[in-house]
CSV table of C-alpha atoms and ligand atoms in Angstrom, one decimal:
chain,number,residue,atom,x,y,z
A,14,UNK,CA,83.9,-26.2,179.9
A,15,UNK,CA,86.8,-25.2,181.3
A,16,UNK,CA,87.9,-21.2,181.0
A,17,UNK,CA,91.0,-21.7,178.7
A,18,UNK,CA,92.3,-18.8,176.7
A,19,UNK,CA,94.3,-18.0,173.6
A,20,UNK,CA,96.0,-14.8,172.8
A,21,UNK,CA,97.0,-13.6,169.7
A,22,UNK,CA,98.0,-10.0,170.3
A,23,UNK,CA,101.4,-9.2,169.9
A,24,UNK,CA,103.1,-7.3,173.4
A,25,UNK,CA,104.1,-3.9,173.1
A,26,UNK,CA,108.0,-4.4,172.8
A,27,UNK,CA,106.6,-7.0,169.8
A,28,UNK,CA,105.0,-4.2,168.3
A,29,UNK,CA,107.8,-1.6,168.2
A,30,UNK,CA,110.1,-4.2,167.5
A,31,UNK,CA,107.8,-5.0,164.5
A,32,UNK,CA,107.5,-1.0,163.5
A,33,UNK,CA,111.2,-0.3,163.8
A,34,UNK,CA,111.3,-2.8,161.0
A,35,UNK,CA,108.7,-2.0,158.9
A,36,UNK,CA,110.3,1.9,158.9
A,37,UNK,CA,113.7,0.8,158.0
A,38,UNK,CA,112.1,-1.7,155.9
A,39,UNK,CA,110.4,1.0,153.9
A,40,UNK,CA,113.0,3.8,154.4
A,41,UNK,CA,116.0,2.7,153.5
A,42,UNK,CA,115.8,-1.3,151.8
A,43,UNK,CA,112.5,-1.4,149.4
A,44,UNK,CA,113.7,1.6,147.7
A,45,UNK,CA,117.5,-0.3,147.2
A,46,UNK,CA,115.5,-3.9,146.1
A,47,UNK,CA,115.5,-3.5,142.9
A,48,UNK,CA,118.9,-2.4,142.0
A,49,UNK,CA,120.3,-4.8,144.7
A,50,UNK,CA,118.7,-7.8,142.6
A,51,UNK,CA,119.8,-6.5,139.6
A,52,UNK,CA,123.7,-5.5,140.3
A,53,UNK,CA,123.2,-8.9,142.9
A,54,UNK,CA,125.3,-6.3,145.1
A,55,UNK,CA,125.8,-7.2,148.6
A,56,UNK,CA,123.8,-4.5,150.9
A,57,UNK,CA,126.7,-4.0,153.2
A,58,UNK,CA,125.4,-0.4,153.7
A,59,UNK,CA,121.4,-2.0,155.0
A,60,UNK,CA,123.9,-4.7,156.6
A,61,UNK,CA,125.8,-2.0,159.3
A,62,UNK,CA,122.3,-0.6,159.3
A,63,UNK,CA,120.8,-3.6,160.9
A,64,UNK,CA,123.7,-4.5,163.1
A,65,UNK,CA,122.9,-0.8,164.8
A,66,UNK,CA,119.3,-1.4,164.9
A,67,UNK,CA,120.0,-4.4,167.3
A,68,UNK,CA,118.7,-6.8,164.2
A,69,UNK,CA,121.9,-9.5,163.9
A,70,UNK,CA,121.0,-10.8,167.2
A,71,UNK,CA,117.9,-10.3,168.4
A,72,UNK,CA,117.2,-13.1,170.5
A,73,UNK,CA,120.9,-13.1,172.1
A,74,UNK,CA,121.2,-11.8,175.6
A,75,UNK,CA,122.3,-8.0,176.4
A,76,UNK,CA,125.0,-9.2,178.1
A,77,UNK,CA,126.7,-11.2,174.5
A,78,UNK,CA,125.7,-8.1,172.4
A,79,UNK,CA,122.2,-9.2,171.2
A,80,UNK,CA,118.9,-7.1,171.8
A,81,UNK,CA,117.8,-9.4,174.6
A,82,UNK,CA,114.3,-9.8,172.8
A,83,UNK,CA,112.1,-13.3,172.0
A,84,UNK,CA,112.3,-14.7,169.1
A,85,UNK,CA,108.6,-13.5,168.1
A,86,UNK,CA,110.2,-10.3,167.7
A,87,UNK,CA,113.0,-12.0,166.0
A,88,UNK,CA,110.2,-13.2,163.2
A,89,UNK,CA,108.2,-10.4,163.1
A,90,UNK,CA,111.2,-8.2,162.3
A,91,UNK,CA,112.3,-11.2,160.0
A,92,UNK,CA,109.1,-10.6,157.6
A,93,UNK,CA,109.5,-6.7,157.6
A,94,UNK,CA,113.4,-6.7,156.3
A,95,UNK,CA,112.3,-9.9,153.9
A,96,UNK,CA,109.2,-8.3,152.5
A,97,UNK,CA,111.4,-5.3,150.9
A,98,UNK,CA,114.1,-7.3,150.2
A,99,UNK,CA,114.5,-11.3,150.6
A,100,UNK,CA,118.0,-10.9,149.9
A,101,UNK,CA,118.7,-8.7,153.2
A,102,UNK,CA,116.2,-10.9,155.3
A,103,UNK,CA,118.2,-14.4,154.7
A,104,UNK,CA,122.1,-12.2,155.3
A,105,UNK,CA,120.1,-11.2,158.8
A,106,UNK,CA,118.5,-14.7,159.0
A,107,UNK,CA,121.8,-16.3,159.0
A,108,UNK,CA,123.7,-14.2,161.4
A,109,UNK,CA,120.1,-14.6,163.7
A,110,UNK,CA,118.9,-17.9,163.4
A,111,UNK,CA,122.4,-20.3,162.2
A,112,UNK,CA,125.5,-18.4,163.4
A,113,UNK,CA,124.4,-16.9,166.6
A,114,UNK,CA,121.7,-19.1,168.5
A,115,UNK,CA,123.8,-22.0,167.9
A,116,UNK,CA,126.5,-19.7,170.1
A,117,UNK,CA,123.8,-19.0,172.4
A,118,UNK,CA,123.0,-22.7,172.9
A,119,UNK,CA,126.0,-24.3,173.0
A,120,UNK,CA,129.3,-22.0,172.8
A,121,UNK,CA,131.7,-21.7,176.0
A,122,UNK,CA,131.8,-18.8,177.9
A,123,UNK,CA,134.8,-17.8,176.0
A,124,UNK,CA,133.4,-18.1,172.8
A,125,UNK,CA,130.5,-16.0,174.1
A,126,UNK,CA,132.8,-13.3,174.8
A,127,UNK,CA,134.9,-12.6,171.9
A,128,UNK,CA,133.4,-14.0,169.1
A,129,UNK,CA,129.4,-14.0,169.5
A,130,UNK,CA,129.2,-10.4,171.2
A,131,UNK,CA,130.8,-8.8,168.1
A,132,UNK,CA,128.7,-10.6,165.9
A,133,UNK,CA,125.3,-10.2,167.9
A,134,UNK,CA,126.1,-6.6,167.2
A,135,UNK,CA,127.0,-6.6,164.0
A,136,UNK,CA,130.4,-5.9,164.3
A,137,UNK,CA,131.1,-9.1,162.5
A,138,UNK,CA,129.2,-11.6,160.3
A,139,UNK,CA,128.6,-15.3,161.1
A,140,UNK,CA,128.0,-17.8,158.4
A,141,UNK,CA,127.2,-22.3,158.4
A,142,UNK,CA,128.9,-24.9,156.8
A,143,UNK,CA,126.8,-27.9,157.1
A,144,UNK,CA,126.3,-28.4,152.8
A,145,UNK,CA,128.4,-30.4,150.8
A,146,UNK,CA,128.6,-30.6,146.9
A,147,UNK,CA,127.4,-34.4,147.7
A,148,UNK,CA,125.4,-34.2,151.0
A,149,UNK,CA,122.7,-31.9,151.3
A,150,UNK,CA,119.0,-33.4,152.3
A,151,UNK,CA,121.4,-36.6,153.9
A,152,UNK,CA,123.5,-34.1,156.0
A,153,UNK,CA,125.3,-37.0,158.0
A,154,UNK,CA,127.3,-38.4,155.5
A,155,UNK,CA,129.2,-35.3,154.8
A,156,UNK,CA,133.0,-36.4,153.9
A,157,UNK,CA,134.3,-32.9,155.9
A,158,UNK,CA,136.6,-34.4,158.7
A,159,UNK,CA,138.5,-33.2,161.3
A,160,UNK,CA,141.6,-35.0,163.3
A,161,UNK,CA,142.4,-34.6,166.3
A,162,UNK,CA,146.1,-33.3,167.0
A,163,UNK,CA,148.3,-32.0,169.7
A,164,UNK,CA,146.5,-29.1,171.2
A,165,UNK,CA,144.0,-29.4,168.3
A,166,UNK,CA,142.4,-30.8,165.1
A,167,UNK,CA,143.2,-30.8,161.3
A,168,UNK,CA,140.7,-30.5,159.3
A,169,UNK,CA,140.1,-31.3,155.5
A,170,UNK,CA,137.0,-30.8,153.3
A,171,UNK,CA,134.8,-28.9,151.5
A,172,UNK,CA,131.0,-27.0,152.0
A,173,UNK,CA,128.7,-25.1,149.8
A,174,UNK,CA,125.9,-22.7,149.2
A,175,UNK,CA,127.3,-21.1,151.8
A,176,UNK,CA,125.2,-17.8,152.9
A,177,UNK,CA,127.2,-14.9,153.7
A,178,UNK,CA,130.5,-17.3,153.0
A,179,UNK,CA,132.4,-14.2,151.1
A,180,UNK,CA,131.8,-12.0,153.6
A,181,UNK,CA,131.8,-13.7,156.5
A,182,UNK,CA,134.5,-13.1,159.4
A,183,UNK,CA,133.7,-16.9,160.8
A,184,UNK,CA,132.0,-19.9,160.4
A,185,UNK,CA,130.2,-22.9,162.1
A,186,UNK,CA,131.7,-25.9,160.5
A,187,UNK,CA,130.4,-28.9,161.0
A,188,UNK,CA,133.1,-32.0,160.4
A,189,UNK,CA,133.3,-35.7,161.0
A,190,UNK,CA,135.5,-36.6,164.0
A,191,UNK,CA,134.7,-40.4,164.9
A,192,UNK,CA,134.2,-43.3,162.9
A,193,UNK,CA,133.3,-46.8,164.2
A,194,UNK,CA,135.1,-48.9,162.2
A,195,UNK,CA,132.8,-51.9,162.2
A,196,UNK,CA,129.5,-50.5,161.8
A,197,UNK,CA,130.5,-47.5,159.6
A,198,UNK,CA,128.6,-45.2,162.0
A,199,UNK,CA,130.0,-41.6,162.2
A,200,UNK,CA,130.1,-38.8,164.9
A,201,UNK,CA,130.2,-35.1,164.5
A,202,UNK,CA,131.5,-32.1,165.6
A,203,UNK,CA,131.0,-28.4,165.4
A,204,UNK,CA,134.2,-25.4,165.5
A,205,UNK,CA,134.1,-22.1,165.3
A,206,UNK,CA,136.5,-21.1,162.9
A,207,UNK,CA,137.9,-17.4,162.0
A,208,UNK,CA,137.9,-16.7,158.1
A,209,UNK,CA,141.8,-16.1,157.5
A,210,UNK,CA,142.4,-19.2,159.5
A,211,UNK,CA,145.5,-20.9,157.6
A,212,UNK,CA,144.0,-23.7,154.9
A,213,UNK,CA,140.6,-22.3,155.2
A,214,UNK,CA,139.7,-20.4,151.7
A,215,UNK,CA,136.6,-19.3,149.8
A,216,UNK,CA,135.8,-19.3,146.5
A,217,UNK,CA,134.1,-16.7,144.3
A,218,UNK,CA,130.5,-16.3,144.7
A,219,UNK,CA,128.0,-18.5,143.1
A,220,UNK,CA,124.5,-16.8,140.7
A,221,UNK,CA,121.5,-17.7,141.6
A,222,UNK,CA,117.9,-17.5,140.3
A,223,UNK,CA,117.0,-15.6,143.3
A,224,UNK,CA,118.5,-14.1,147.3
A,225,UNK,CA,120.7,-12.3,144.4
A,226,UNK,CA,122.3,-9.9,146.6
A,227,UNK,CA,123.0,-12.5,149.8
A,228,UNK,CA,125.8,-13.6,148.5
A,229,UNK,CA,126.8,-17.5,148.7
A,230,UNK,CA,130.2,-19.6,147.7
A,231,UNK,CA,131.7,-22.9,148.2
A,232,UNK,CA,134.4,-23.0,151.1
A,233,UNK,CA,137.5,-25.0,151.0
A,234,UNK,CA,139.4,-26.4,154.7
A,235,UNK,CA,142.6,-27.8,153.2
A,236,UNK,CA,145.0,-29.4,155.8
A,237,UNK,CA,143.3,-26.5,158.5
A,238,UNK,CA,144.2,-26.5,161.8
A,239,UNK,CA,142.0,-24.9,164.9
A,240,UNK,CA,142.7,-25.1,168.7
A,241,UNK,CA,141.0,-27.2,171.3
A,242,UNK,CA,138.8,-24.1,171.9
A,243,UNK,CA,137.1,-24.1,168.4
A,244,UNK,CA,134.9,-26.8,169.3
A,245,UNK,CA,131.2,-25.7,170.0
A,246,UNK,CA,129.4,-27.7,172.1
A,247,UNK,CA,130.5,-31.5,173.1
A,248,UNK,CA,133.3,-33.4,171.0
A,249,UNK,CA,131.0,-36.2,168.7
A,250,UNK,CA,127.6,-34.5,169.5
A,251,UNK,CA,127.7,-32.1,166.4
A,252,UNK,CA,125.0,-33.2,164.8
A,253,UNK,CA,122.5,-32.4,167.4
A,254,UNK,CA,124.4,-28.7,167.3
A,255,UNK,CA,123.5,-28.5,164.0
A,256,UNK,CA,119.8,-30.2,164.3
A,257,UNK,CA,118.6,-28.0,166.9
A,258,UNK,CA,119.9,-24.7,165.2
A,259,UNK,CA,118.2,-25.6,162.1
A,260,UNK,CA,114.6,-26.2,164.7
A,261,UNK,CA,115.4,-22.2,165.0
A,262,UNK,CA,116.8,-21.5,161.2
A,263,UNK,CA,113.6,-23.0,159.9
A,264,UNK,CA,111.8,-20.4,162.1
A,265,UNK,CA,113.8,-17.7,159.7
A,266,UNK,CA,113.0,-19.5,156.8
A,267,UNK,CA,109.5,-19.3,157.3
A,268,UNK,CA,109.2,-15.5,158.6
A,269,UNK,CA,111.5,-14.8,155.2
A,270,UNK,CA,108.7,-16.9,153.1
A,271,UNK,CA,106.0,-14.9,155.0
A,272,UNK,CA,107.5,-11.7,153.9
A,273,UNK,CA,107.8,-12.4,150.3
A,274,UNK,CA,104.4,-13.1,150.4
A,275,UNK,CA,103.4,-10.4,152.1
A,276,UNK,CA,104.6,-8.0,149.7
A,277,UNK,CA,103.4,-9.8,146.4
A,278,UNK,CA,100.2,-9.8,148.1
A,279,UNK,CA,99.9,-6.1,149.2
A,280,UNK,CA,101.4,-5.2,145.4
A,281,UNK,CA,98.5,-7.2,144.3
A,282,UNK,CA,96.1,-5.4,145.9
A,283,UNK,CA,97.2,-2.3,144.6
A,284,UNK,CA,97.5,-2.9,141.5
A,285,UNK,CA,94.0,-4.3,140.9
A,286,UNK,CA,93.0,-1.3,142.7
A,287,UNK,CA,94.3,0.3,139.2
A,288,UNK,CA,94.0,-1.5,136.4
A,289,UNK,CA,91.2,-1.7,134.5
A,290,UNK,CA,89.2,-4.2,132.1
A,291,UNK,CA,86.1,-4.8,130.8
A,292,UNK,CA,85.2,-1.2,132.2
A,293,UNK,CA,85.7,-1.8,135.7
A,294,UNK,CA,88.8,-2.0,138.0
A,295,UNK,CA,90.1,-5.4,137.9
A,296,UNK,CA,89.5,-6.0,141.6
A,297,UNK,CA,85.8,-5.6,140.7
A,298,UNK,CA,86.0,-9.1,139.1
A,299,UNK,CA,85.7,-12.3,141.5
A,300,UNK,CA,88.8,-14.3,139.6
A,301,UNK,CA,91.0,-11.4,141.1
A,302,UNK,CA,88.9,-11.3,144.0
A,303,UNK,CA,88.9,-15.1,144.4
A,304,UNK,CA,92.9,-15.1,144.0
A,305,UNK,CA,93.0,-12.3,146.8
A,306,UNK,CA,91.3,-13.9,149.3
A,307,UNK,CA,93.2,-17.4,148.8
A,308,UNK,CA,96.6,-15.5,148.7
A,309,UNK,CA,95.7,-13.6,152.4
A,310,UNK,CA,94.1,-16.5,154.2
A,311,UNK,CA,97.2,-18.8,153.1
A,312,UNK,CA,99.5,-16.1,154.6
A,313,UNK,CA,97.2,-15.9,157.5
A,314,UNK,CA,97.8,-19.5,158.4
A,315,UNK,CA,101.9,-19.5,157.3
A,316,UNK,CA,102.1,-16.8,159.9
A,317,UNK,CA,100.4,-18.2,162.8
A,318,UNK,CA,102.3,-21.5,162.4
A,319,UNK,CA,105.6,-19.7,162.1
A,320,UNK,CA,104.5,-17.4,165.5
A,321,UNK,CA,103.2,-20.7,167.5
A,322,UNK,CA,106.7,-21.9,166.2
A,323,UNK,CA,108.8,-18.9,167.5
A,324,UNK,CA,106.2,-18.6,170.8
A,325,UNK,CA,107.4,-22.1,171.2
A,326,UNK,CA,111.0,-21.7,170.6
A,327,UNK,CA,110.8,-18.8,173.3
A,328,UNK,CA,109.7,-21.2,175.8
A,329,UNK,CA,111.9,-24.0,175.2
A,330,UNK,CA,115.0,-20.8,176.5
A,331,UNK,CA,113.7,-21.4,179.9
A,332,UNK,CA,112.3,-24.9,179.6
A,333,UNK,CA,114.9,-27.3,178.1
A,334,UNK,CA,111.8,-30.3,177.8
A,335,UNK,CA,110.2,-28.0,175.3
A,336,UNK,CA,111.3,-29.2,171.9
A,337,UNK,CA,109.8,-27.7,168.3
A,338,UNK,CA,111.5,-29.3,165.5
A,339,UNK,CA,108.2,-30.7,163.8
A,340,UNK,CA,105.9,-26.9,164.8
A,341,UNK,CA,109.6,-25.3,163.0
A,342,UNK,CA,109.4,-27.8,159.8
A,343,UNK,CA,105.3,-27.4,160.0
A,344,UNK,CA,106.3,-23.2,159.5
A,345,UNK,CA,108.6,-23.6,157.3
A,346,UNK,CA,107.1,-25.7,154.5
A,347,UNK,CA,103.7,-24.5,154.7
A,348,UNK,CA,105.0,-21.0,154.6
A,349,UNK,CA,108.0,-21.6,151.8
A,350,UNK,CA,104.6,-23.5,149.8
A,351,UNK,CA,102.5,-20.5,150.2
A,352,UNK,CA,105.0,-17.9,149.3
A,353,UNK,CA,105.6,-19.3,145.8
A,354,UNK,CA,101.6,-20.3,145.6
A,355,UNK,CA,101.1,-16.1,146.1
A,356,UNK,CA,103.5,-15.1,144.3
A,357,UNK,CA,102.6,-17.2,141.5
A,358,UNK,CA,98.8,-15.5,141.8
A,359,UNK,CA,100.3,-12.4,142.1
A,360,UNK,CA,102.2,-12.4,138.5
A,361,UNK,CA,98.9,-13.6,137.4
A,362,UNK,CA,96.9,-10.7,138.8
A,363,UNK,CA,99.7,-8.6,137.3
A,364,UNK,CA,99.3,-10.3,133.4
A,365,UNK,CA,102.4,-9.3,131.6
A,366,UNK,CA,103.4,-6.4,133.6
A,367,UNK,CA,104.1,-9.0,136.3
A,368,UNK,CA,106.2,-10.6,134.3
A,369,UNK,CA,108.1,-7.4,133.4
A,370,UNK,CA,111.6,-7.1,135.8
A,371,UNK,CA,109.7,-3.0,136.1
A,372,UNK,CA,107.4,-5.0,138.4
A,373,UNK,CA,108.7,-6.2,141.6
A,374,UNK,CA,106.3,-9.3,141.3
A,375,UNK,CA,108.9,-11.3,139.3
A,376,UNK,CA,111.5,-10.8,142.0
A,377,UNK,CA,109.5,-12.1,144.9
A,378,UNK,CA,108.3,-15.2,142.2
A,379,UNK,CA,112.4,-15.6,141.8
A,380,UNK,CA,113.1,-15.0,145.8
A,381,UNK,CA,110.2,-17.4,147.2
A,382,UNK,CA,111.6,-20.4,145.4
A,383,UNK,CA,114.9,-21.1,147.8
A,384,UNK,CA,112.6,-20.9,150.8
A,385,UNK,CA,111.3,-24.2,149.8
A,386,UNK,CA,114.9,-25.4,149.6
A,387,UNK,CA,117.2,-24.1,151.9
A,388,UNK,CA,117.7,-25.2,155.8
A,389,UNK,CA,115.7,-28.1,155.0
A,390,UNK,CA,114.0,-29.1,151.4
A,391,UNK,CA,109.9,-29.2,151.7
A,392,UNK,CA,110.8,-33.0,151.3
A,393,UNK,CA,112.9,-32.9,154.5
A,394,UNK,CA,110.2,-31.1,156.2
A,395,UNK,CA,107.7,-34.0,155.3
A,396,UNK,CA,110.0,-36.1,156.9
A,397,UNK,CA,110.2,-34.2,160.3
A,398,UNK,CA,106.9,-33.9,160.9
A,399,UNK,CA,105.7,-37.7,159.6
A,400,UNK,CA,108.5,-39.0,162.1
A,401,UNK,CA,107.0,-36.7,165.2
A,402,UNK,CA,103.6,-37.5,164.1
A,403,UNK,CA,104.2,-41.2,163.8
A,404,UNK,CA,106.7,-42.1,166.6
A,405,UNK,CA,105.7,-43.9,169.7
B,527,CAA,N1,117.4,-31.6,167.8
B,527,CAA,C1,118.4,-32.4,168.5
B,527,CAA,N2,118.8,-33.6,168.1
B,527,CAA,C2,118.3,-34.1,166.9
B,527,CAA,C3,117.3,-33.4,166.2
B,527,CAA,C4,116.9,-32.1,166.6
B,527,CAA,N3,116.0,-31.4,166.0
B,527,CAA,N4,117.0,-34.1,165.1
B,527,CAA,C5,117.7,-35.2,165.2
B,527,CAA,N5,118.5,-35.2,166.3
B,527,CAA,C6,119.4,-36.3,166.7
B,527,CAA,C7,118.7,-37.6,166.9
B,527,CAA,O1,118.1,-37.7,168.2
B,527,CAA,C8,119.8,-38.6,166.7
B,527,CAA,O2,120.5,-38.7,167.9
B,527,CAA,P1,121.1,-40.2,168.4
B,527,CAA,O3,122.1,-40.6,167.3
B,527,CAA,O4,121.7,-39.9,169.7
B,527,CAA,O5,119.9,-41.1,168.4
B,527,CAA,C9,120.7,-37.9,165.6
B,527,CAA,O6,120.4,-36.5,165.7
B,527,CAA,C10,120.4,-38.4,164.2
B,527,CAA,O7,119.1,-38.2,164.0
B,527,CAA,P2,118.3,-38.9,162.8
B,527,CAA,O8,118.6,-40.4,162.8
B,527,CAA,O9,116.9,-38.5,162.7
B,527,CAA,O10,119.2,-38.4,161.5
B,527,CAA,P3,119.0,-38.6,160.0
B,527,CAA,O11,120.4,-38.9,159.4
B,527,CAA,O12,117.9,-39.6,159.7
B,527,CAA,O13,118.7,-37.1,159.4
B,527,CAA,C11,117.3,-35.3,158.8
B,527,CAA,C12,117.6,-36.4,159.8
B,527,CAA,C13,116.1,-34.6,159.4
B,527,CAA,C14,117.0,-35.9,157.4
B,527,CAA,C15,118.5,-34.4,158.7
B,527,CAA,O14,119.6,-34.9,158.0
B,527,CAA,C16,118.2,-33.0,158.1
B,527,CAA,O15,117.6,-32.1,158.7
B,527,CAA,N6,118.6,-32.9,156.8
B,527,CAA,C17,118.4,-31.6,156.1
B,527,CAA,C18,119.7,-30.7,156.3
B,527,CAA,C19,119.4,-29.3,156.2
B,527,CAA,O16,118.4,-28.7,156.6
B,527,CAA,N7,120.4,-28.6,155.6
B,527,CAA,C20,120.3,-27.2,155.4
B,527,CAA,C21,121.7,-26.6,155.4
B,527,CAA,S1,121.9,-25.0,156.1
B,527,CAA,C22,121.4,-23.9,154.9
B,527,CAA,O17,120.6,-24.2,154.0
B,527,CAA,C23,121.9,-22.5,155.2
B,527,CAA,C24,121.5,-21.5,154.2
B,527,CAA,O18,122.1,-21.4,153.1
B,527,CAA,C25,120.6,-20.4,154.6
């Protein structure tokens, strides 16, 4: 046999980073959950909070504003924020995971300096505009295009279900720029675009079933020009941009979807601790006990796909051959699955109290359901992995 080994323990910066969260998770946004679902008011006090903690750009280097840590730390502090409030976790997810590592990635030096450092501190907010109102799931046939000018490009569409669009002080837009006239095939390509940009408007804030307080809207490019220098990345290799930042989004996703879980399962817990029937504390009875057990080993697993996700992410910084799209969808549906299988069991341990909004069971049931959705359907996760698993 050979001597392999395997470790799961978390470092120690891993485990402060993980602590800091769980404190301000528990100091300052679990108390505000409730009332932040219910008003569906954006947190922008928890939203400076976390751009002085270092949390809006984790994995971004020192030198660009970010906390210079992996993007282990990046999930673990993910499920902390998410598990008191999903709503906070996706506002920080985006910034993270779909504004900034795409910056990180591909963004000029330039770019780097003035628009990623203020945002990888919080300063400012990043948002993505991949969506359409008729391209979701088939993301390259959006009908966004951009034409290229003097000194420039025009651009004219449209993109929604845009997280942290209202707020947001610029977004990655994605936009056709090539067509081959023949075979119909198109090319993309990614700006970076300032909101207040001339022909680039936002419209009011769309309601939601769940994520009440991160708030969303459709955006509008209308005859919108940008300079040369908004491109990110290579002119006609946009897609890939926005391909591999959704390898790391998905990562988000998942540690969002982990924390959900987390907390309908630790609520659950306690309140069987409490409630009685048949003479006994419920958690006496093996259907609670049975529903417990399933609920933490499913977490169990979500989390150590999402970490071997994140471990992998960290390696492909250093090692561009490293590639994790299918270990990122692998995360992200199994964990998105889970956290509406637990929270489902966990309004079910509660009975009717769970059902009750004095409960915060019903808002995780409400929050879990986009994580099987967003940045990537379970459907389009399916399809991810079955092509890895069945190519070559
Ligand atoms: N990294 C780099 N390049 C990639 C890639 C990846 N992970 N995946 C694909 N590519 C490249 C391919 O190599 C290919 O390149 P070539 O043309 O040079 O060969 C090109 O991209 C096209 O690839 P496919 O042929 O596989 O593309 P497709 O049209 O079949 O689509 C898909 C693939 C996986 C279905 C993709 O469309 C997809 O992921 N769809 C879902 C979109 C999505 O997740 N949207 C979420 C929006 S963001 C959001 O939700 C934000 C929010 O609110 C929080």
């Amino acid at each position: 046999l050979s001597s392999g080994s395997m470790d799961f323990e978390l470092t120690e910066t891993q485990r402060m980073i993980r602590d800091t969260a769980r404190d301000f998770a528990a100091k300052e946004v679990a108390p505000k959950a409730a009332e932040l679902d219910k008003n569906e008011r954006w947190p922008a006090e928890l939203v400076a909070k976390m751009g002085e903690l270092g949390f809006l750009g984790i994995a971004v280097p020192e030198e660009y504003g970010g906390a210079g840590l992996d993007h282990v730390s990046y999930a673990l502090a993910m499920e902390e924020i998410s598990a008191a409030c999903a709503s906070t976790g996706v506002i920080m997810s985006v910034n993270n995971s779909l504004f900034c590592d795409p910056l990180v990635k591909f963004g000029s030096e330039k770019q780097k300096k003035e628009i990623l450092t203020p945002v990888a501190r919080g300063e400012k907010l990043g948002c993505f505009g991949l969506t359409e109102p008729m391209s979701g799931s088939d993301a390259q046939t959006m009908a966004t295009v951009a034409k290229k000018v003097d000194g420039g490009w025009v651009i004219d569409g449209a993109k929604n279900w845009i997280t942290n669009g209202p707020h947001a002080d610029y977004i990655i837009l994605f936009a056709i720029t090539e067509k081959d006239p023949t075979t119909g095939k198109v090319k993309h390509t990614a700006f970076v675009i300032p909101s207040g940009t001339a022909g680039f408007t936002k419209n009011a804030r769309d309601h939601k079933l769940g994520i009440k307080a991160a708030h969303s809207c459709t955006v509008f490019f209308e005859n919108c020009f940008v300079p040369d220098d908004a491109v990110v990345g290579k002119v006609g290799e946009g897609f890939k941009v926005a391909m591999a930042t959704l390898d790391g989004g998905r990562i988000g996703i998942a540690s969002q979807a982990l924390g959900i879980a987390k907390a309908a399962l630790e609520k659950s817990v306690q309140y069987a601790k409490e409630r009685k029937s048949f003479g006994v504390t419920i958690d006496k009875h093996q259907a609670i006990q049975f529903m417990i057990a399933d609920m933490g080993t499913e977490l169990d697993a979500a989390r150590l796909l999402t970490w071997r996700a994140a471990a992998l992410k960290d390696k492909a910084v250093t090692d561009k051959s490293v590639r994790h799209s299918m270990e990122s969808a692998q995360a992200k549906l199994y964990a998105s699955e889970m956290s509406t299988r637990v929270a489902h069991k966990a309004i079910q341990i509660h009975g009717g109290y769970g059902y009750s909004t004095e409960f915060p069971v019903e808002r995780n049931y409400r929050d879990a359901r986009i994580t099987e959705l967003y940045e990537g359907t379970s459907e389009i996760q399916r399809i991810v992995i079955a092509a890895n698993l069945l190519k070559g």
